[in-house]
CSV table of N, CA and C in Angstrom, one decimal:
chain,number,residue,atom,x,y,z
A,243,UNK,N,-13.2,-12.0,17.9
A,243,UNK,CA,-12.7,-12.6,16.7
A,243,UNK,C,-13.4,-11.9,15.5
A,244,UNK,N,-12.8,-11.8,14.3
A,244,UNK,CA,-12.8,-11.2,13.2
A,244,UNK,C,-13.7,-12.1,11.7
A,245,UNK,N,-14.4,-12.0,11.1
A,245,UNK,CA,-14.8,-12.3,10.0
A,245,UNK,C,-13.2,-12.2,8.9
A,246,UNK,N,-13.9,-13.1,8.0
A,246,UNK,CA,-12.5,-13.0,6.7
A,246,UNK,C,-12.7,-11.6,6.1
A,247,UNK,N,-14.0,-11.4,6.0
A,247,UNK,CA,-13.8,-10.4,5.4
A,247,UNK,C,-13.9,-9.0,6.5
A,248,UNK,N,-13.7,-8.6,7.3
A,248,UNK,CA,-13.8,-7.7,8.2
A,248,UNK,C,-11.8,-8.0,8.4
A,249,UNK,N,-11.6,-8.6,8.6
A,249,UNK,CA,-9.8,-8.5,8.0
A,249,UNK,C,-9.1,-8.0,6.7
A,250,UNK,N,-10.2,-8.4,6.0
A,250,UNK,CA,-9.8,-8.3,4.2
A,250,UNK,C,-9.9,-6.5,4.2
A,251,UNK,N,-11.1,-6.2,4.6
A,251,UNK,CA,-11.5,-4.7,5.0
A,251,UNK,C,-10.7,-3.9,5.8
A,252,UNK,N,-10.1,-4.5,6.8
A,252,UNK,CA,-9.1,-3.5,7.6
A,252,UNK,C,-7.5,-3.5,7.0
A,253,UNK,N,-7.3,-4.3,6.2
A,253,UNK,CA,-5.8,-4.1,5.9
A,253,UNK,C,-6.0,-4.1,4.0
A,254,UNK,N,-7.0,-3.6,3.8
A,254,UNK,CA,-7.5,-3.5,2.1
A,254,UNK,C,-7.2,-4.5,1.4
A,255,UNK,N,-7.6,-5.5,1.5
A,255,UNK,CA,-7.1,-6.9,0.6
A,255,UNK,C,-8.0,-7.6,0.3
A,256,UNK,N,-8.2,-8.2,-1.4
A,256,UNK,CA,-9.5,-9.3,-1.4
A,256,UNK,C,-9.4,-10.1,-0.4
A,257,UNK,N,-10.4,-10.6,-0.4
A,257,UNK,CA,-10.9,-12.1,0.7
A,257,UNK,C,-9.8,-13.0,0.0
A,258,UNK,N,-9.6,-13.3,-1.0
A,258,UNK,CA,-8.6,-14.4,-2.2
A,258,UNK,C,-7.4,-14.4,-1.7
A,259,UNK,N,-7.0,-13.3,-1.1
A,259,UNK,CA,-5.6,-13.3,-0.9
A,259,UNK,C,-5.7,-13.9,1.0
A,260,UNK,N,-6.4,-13.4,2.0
A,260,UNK,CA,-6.1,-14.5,3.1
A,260,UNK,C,-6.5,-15.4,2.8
A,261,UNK,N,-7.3,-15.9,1.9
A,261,UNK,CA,-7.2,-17.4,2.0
A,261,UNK,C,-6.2,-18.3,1.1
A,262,UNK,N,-5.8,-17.6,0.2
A,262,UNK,CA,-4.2,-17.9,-0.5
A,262,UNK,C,-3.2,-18.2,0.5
A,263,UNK,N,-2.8,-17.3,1.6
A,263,UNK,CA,-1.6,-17.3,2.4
A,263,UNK,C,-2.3,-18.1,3.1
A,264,UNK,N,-3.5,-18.5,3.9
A,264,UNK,CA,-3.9,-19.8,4.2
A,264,UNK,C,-3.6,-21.4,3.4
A,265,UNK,N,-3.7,-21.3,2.6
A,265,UNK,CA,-3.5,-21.8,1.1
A,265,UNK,C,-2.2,-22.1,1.4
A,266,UNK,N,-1.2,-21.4,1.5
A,266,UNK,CA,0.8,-21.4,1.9
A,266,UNK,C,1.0,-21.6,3.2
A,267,UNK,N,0.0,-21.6,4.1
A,267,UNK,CA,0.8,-22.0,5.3
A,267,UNK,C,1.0,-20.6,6.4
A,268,UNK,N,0.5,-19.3,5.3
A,268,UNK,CA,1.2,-18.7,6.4
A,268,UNK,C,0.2,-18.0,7.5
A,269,UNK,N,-0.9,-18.5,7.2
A,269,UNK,CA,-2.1,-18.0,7.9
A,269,UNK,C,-3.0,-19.7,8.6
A,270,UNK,N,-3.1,-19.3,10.5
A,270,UNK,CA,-4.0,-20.4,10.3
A,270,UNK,C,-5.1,-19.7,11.3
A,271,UNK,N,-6.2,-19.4,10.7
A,271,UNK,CA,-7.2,-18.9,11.7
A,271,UNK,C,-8.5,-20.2,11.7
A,272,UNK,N,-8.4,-19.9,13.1
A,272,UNK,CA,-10.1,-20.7,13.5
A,272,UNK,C,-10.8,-20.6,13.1
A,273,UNK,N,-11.6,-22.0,13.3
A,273,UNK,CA,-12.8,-22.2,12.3
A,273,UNK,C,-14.3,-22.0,13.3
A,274,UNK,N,-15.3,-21.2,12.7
A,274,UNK,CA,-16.6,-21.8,13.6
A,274,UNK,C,-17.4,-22.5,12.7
A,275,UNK,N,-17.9,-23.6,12.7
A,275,UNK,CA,-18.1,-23.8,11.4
A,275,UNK,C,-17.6,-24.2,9.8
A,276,UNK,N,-17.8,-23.7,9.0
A,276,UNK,CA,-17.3,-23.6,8.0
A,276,UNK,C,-16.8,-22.1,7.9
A,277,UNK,N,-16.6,-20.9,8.8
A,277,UNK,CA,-16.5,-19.7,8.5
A,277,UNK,C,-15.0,-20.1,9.2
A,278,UNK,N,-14.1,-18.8,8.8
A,278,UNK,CA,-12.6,-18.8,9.2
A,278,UNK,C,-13.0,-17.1,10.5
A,279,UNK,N,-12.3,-17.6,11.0
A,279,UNK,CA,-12.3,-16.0,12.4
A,279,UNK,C,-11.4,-15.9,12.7
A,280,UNK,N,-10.5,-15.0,12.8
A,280,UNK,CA,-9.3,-14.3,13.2
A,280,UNK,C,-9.4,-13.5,13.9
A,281,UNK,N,-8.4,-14.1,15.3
A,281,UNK,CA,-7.9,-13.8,16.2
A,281,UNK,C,-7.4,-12.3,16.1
A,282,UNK,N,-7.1,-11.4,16.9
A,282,UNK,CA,-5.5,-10.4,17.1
A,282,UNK,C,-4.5,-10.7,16.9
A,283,UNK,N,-4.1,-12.0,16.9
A,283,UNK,CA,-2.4,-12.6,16.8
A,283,UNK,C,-2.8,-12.9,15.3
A,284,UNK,N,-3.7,-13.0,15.1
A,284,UNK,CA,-4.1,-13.3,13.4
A,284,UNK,C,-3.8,-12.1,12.6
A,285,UNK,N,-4.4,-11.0,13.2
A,285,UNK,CA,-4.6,-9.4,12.4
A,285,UNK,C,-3.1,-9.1,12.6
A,286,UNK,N,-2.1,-9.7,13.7
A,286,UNK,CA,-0.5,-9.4,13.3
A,286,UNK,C,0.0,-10.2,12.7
A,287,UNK,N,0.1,-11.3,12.7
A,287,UNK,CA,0.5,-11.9,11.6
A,287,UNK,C,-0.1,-11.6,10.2
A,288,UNK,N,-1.0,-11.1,10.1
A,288,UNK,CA,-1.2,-10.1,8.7
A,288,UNK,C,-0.7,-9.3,8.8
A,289,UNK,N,-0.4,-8.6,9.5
A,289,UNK,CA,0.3,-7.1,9.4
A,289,UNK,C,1.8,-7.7,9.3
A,290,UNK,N,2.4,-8.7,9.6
A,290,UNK,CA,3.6,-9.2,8.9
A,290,UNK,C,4.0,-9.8,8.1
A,291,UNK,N,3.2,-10.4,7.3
A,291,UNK,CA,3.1,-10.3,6.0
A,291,UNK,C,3.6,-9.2,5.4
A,292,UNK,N,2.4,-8.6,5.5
A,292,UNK,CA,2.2,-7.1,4.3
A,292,UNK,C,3.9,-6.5,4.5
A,293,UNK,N,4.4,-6.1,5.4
A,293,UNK,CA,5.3,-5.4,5.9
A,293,UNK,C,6.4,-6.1,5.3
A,294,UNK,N,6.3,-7.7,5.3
A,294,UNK,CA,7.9,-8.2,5.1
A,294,UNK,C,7.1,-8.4,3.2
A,295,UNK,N,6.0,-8.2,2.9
A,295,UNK,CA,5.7,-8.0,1.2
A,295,UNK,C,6.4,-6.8,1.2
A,296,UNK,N,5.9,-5.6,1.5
A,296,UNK,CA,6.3,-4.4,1.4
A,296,UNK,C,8.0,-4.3,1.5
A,297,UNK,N,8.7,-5.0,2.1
A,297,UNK,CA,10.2,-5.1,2.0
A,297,UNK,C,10.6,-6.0,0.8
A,298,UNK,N,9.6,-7.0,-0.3
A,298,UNK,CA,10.2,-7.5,-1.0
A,298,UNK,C,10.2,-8.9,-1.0
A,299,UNK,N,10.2,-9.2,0.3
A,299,UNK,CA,9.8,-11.2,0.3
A,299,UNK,C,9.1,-11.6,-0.4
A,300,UNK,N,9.3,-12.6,-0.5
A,300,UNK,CA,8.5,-13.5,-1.2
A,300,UNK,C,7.9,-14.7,0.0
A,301,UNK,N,6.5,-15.4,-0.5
A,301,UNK,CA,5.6,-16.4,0.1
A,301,UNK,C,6.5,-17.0,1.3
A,302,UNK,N,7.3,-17.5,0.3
A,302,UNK,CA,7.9,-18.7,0.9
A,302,UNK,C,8.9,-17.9,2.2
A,303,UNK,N,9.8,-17.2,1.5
A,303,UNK,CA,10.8,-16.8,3.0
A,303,UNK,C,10.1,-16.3,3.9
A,304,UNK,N,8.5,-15.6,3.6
A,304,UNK,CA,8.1,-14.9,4.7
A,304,UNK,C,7.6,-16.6,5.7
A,305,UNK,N,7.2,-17.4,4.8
A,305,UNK,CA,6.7,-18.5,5.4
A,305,UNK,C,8.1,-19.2,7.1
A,306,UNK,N,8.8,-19.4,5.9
A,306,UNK,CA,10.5,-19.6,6.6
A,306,UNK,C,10.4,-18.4,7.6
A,307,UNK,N,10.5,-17.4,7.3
A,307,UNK,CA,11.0,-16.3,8.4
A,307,UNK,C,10.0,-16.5,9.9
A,308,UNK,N,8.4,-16.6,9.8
A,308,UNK,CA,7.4,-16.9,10.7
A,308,UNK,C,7.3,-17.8,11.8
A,309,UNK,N,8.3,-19.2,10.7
A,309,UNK,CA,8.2,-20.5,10.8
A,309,UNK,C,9.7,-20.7,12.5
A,310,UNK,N,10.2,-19.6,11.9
A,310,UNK,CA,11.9,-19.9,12.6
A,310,UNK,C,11.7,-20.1,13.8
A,311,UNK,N,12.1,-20.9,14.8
A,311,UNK,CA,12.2,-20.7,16.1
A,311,UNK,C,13.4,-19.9,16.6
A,312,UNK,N,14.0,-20.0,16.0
A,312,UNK,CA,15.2,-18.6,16.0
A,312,UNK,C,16.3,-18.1,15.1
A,313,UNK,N,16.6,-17.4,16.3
A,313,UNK,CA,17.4,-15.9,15.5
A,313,UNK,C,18.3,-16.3,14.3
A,314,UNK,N,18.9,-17.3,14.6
A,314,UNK,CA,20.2,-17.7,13.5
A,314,UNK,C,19.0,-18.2,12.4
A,315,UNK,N,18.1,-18.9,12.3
A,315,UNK,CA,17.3,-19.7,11.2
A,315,UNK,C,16.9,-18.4,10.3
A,316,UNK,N,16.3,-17.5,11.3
A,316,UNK,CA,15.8,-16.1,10.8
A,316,UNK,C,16.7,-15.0,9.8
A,317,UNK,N,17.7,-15.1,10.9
A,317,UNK,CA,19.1,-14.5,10.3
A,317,UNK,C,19.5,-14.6,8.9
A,318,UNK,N,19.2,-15.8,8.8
A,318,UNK,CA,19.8,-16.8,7.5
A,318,UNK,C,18.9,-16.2,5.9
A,319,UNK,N,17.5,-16.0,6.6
A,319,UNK,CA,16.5,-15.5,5.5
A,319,UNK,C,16.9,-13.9,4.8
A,320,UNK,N,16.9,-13.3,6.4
A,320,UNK,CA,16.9,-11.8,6.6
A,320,UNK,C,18.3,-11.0,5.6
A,321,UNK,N,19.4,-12.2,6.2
A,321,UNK,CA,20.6,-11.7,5.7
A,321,UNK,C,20.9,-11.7,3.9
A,322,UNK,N,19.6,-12.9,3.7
A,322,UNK,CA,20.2,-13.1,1.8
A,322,UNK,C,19.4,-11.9,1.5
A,323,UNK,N,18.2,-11.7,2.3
A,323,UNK,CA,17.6,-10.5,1.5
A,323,UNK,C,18.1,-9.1,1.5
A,324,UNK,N,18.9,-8.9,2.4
A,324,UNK,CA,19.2,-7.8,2.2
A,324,UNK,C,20.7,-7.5,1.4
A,325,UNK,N,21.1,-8.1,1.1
A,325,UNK,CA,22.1,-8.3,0.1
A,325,UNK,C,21.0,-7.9,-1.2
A,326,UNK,N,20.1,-9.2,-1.4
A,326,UNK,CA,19.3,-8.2,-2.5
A,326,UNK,C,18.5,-6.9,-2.6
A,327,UNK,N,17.9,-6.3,-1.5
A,327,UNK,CA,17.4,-5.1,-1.2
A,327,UNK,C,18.4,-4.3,-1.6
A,328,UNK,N,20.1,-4.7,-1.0
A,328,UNK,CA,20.9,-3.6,-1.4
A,328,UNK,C,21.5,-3.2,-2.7
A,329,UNK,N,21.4,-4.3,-3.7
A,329,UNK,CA,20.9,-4.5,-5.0
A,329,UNK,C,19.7,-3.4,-5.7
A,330,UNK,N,19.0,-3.4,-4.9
A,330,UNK,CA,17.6,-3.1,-5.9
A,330,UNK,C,17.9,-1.1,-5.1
A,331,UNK,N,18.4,-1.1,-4.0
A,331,UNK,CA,18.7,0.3,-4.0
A,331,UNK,C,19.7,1.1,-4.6
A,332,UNK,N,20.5,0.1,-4.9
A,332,UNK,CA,21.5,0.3,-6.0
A,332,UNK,C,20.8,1.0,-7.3
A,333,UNK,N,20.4,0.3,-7.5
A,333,UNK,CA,19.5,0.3,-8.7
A,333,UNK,C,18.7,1.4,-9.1
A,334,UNK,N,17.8,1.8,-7.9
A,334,UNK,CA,16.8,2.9,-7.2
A,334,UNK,C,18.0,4.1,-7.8
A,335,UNK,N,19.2,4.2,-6.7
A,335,UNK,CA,19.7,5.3,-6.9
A,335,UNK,C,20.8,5.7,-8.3
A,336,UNK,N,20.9,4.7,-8.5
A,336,UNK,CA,21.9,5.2,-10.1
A,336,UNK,C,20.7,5.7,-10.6
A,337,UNK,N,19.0,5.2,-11.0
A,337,UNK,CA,18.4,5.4,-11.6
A,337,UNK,C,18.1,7.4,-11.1
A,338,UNK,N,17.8,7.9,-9.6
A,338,UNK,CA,18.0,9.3,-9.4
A,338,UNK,C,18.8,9.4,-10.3
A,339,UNK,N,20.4,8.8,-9.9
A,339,UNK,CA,21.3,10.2,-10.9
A,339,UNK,C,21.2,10.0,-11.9
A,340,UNK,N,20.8,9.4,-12.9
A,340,UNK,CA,20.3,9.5,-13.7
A,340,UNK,C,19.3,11.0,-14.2
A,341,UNK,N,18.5,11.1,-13.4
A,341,UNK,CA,17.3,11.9,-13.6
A,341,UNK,C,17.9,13.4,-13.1
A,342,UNK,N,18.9,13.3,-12.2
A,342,UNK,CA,19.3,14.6,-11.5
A,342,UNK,C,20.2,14.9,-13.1
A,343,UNK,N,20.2,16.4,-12.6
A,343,UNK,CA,21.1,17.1,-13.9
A,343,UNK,C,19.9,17.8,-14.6
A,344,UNK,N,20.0,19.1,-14.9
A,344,UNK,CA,19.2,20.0,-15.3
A,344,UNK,C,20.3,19.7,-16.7
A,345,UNK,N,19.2,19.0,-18.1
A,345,UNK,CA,19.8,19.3,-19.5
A,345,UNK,C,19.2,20.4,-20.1
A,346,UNK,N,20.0,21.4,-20.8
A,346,UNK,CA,19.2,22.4,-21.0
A,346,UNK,C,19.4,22.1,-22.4
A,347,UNK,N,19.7,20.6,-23.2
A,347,UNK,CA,19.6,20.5,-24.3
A,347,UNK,C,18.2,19.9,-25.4
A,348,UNK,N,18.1,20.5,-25.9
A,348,UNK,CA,16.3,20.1,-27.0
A,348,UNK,C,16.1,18.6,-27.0
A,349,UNK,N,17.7,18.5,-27.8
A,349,UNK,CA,18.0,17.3,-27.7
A,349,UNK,C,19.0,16.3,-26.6
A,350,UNK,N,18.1,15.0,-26.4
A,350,UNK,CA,18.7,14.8,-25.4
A,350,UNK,C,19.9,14.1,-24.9
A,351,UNK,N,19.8,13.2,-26.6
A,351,UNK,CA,21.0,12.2,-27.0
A,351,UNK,C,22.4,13.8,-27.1
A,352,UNK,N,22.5,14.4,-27.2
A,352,UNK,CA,23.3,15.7,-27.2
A,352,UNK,C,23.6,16.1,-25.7
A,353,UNK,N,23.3,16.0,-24.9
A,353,UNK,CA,23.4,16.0,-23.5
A,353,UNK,C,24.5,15.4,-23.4
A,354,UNK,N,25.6,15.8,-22.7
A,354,UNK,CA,27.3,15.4,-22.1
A,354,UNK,C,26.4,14.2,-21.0
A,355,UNK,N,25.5,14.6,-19.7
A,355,UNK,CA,25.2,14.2,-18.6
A,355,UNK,C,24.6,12.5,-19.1
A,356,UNK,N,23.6,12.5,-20.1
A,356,UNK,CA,23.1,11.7,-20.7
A,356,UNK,C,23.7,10.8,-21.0
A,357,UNK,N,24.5,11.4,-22.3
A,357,UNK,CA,26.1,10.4,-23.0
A,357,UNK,C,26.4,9.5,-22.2
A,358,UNK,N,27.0,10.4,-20.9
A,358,UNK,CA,27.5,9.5,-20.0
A,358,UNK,C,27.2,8.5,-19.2
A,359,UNK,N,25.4,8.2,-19.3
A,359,UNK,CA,24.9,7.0,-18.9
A,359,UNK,C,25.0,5.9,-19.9
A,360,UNK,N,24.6,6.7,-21.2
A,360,UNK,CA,24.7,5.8,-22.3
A,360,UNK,C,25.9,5.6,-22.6
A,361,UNK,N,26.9,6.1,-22.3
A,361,UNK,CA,28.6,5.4,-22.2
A,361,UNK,C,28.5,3.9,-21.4
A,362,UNK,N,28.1,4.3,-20.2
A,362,UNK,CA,28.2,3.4,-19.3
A,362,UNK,C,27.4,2.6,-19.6
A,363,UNK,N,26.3,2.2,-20.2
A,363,UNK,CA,25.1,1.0,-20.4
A,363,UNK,C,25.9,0.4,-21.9
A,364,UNK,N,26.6,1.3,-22.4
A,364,UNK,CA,27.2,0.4,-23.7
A,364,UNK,C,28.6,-1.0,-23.3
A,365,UNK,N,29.1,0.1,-21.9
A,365,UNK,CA,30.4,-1.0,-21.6
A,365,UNK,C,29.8,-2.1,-20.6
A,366,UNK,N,28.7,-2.1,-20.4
A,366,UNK,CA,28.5,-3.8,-19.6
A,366,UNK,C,27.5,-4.6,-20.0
A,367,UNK,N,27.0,-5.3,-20.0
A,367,UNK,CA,26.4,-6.5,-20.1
A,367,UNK,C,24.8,-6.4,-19.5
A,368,UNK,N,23.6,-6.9,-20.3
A,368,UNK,CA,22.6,-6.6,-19.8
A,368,UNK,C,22.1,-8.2,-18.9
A,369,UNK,N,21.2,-7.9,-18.1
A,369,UNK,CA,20.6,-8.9,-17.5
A,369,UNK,C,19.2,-9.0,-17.9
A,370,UNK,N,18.5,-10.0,-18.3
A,370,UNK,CA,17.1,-9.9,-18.6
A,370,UNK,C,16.4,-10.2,-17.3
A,371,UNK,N,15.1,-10.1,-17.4
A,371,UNK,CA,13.8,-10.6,-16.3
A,371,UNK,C,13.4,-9.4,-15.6
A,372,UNK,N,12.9,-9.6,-14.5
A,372,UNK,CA,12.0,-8.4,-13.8
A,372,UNK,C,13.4,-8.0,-12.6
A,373,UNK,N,12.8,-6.6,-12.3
A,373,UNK,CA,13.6,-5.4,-11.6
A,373,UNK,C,14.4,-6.7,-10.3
A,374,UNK,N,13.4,-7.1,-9.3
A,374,UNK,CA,14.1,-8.0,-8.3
A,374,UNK,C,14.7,-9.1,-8.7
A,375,UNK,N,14.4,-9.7,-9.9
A,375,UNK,CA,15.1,-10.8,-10.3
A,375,UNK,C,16.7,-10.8,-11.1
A,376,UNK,N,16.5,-9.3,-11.9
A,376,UNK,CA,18.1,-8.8,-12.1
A,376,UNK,C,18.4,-8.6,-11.0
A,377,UNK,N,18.1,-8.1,-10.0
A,377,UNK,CA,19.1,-7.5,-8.6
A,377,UNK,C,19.6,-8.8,-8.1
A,378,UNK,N,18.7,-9.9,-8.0
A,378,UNK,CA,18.7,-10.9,-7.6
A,378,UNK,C,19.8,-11.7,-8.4
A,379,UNK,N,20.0,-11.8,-8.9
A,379,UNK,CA,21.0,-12.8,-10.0
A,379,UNK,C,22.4,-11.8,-10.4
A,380,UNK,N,22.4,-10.6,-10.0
A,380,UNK,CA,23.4,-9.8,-10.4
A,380,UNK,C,24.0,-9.9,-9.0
A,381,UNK,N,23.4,-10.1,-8.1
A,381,UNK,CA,23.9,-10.2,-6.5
A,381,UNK,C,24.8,-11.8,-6.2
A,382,UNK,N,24.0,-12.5,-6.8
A,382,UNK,CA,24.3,-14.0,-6.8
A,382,UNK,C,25.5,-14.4,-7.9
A,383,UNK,N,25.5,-13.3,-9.2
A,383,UNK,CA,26.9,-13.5,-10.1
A,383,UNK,C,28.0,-12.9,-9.5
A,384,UNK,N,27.6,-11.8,-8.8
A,384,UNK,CA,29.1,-10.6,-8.3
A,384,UNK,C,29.2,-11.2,-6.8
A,385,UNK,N,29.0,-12.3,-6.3
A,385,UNK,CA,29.5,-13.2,-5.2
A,385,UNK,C,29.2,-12.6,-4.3
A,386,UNK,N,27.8,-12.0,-4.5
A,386,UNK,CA,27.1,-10.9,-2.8
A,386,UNK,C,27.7,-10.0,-3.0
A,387,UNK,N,29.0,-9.6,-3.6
A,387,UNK,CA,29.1,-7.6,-3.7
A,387,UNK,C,28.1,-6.7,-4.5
A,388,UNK,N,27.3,-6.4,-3.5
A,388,UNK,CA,26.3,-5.4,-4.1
A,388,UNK,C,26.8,-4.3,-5.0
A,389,UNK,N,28.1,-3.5,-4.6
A,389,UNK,CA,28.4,-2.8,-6.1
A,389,UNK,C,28.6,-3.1,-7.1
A,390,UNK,N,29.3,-4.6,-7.3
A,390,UNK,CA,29.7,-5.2,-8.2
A,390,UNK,C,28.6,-5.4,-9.0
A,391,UNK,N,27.2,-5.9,-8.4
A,391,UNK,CA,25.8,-6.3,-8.9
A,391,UNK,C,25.5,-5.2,-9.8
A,392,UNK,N,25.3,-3.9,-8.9
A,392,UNK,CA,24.4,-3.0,-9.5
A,392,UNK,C,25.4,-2.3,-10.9
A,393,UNK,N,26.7,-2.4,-11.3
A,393,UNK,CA,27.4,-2.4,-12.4
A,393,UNK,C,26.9,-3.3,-13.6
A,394,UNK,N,26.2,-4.3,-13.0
A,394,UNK,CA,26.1,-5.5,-14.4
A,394,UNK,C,24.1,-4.9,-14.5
A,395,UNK,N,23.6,-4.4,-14.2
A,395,UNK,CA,22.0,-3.9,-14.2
A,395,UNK,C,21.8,-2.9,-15.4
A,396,UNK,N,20.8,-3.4,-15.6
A,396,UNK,CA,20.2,-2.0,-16.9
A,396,UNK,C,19.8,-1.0,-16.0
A,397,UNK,N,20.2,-0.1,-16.0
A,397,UNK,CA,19.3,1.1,-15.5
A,397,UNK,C,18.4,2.3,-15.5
A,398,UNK,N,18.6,2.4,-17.1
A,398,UNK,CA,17.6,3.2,-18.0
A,398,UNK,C,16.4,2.8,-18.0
A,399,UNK,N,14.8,2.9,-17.2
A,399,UNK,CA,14.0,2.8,-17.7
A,399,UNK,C,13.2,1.5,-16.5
A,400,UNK,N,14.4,1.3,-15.7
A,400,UNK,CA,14.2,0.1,-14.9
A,400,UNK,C,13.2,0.5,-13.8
A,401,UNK,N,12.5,1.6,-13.3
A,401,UNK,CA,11.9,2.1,-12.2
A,401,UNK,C,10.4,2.7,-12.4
A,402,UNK,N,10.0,2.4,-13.8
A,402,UNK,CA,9.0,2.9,-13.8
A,402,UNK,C,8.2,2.3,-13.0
A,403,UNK,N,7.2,4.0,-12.6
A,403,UNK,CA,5.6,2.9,-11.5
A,403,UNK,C,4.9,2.2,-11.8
A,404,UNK,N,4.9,2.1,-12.7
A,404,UNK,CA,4.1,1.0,-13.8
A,404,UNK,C,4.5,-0.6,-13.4
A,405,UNK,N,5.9,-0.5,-14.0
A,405,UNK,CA,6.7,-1.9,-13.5
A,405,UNK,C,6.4,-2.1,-12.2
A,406,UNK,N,7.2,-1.3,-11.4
A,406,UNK,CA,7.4,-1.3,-9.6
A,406,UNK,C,6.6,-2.2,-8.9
A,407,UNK,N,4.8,-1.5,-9.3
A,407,UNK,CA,4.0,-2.2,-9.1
A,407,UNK,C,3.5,-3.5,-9.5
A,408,UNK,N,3.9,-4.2,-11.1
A,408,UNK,CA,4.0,-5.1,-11.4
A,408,UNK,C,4.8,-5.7,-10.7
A,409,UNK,N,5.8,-5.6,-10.2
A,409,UNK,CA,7.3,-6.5,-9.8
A,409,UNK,C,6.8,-7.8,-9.5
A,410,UNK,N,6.0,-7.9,-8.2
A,410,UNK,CA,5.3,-8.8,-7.3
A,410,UNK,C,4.4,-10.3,-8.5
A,411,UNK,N,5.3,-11.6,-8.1
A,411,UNK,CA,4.8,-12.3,-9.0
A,411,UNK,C,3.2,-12.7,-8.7
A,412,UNK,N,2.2,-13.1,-9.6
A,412,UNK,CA,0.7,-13.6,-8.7
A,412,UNK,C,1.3,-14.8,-7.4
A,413,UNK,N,2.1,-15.8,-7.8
A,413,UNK,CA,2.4,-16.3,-6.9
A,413,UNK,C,2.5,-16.2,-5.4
A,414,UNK,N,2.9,-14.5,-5.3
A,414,UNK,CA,3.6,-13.6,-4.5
A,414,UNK,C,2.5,-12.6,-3.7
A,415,UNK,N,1.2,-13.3,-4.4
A,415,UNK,CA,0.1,-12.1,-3.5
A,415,UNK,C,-0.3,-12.9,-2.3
């Protein structure tokens, strides 16, 4: 059995955050004492977290997803998110073509390749809030059709690393 912090250390994470997802439900390790010790089914169920973070979940579905006794309950979680994933790749890739195209112009607003995004950001409608939460709401307005979504998206400017790594609400650590 593992220390909190000898877990916090192997998967790089403050001590704040397993005891947060303890905090949510989604972590229950043994007590000796007053100290917390984790198991190996503990150190995977961290490692499923991070993985279904790293895909984009949030607290709660990952909690739902853990919680499922089965496939169809799971399904149910799995399937809305990937409607929004396919959203936010949408997103990802208009933003490449965007960037692909060698302008050999000084100026950039003078660019044909350019114009043509800024054509297209003038004929639709902007969505406000953060990167997953447009994907999320543009997926939920265009009735689940992910192309339809990623047409109603800003996409100029939407992918910096800066943001990317912001995305994740505190809620959400």
């Amino acid at each position: 059995m593992k220390s909190i912090g000898e877990v916090a250390a192997r998967f790089g994470l403050p001590t704040h955050v397993l005891r947060h997802w303890e905090a949510q439900g989604l972590l229950t390790p043994a007590r000796a004492g007053d100290r917390r010790r984790y198991t190996d089914a503990d150190l995977y169920r961290v490692a499923a977290i991070l993985i279904s973070k790293e895909a984009g979940f949030g607290l709660a579905d990952i909690r739902t997803m853990l919680a499922a006794r089965s496939a169809p309950a799971r399904h149910e979680v799995l399937a809305r998110h990937r409607e929004k994933l396919l959203a936010r790749i949408a997103l990802a890739q208009a933003a490449l073509d965007m960037l692909e195209g060698e302008c050999p112009h000084d100026d950039i607003m003078t660019c044909p390749h350019f114009q043509g995004f800024l054509t297209d950001r003038l004929q639709r409608p902007s969505v406000r809030g953060s990167d997953r939460r447009n994907a999320d709401r543009a997926v939920e307005s265009a009735g689940g059709n992910v192309e339809g979504a990623a047409g109603e998206l800003d996409i100029i400017g939407r992918l910096d690393p800066d943001r990317v790594e912001s995305d994740v609400d505190q809620d959400d650590v």
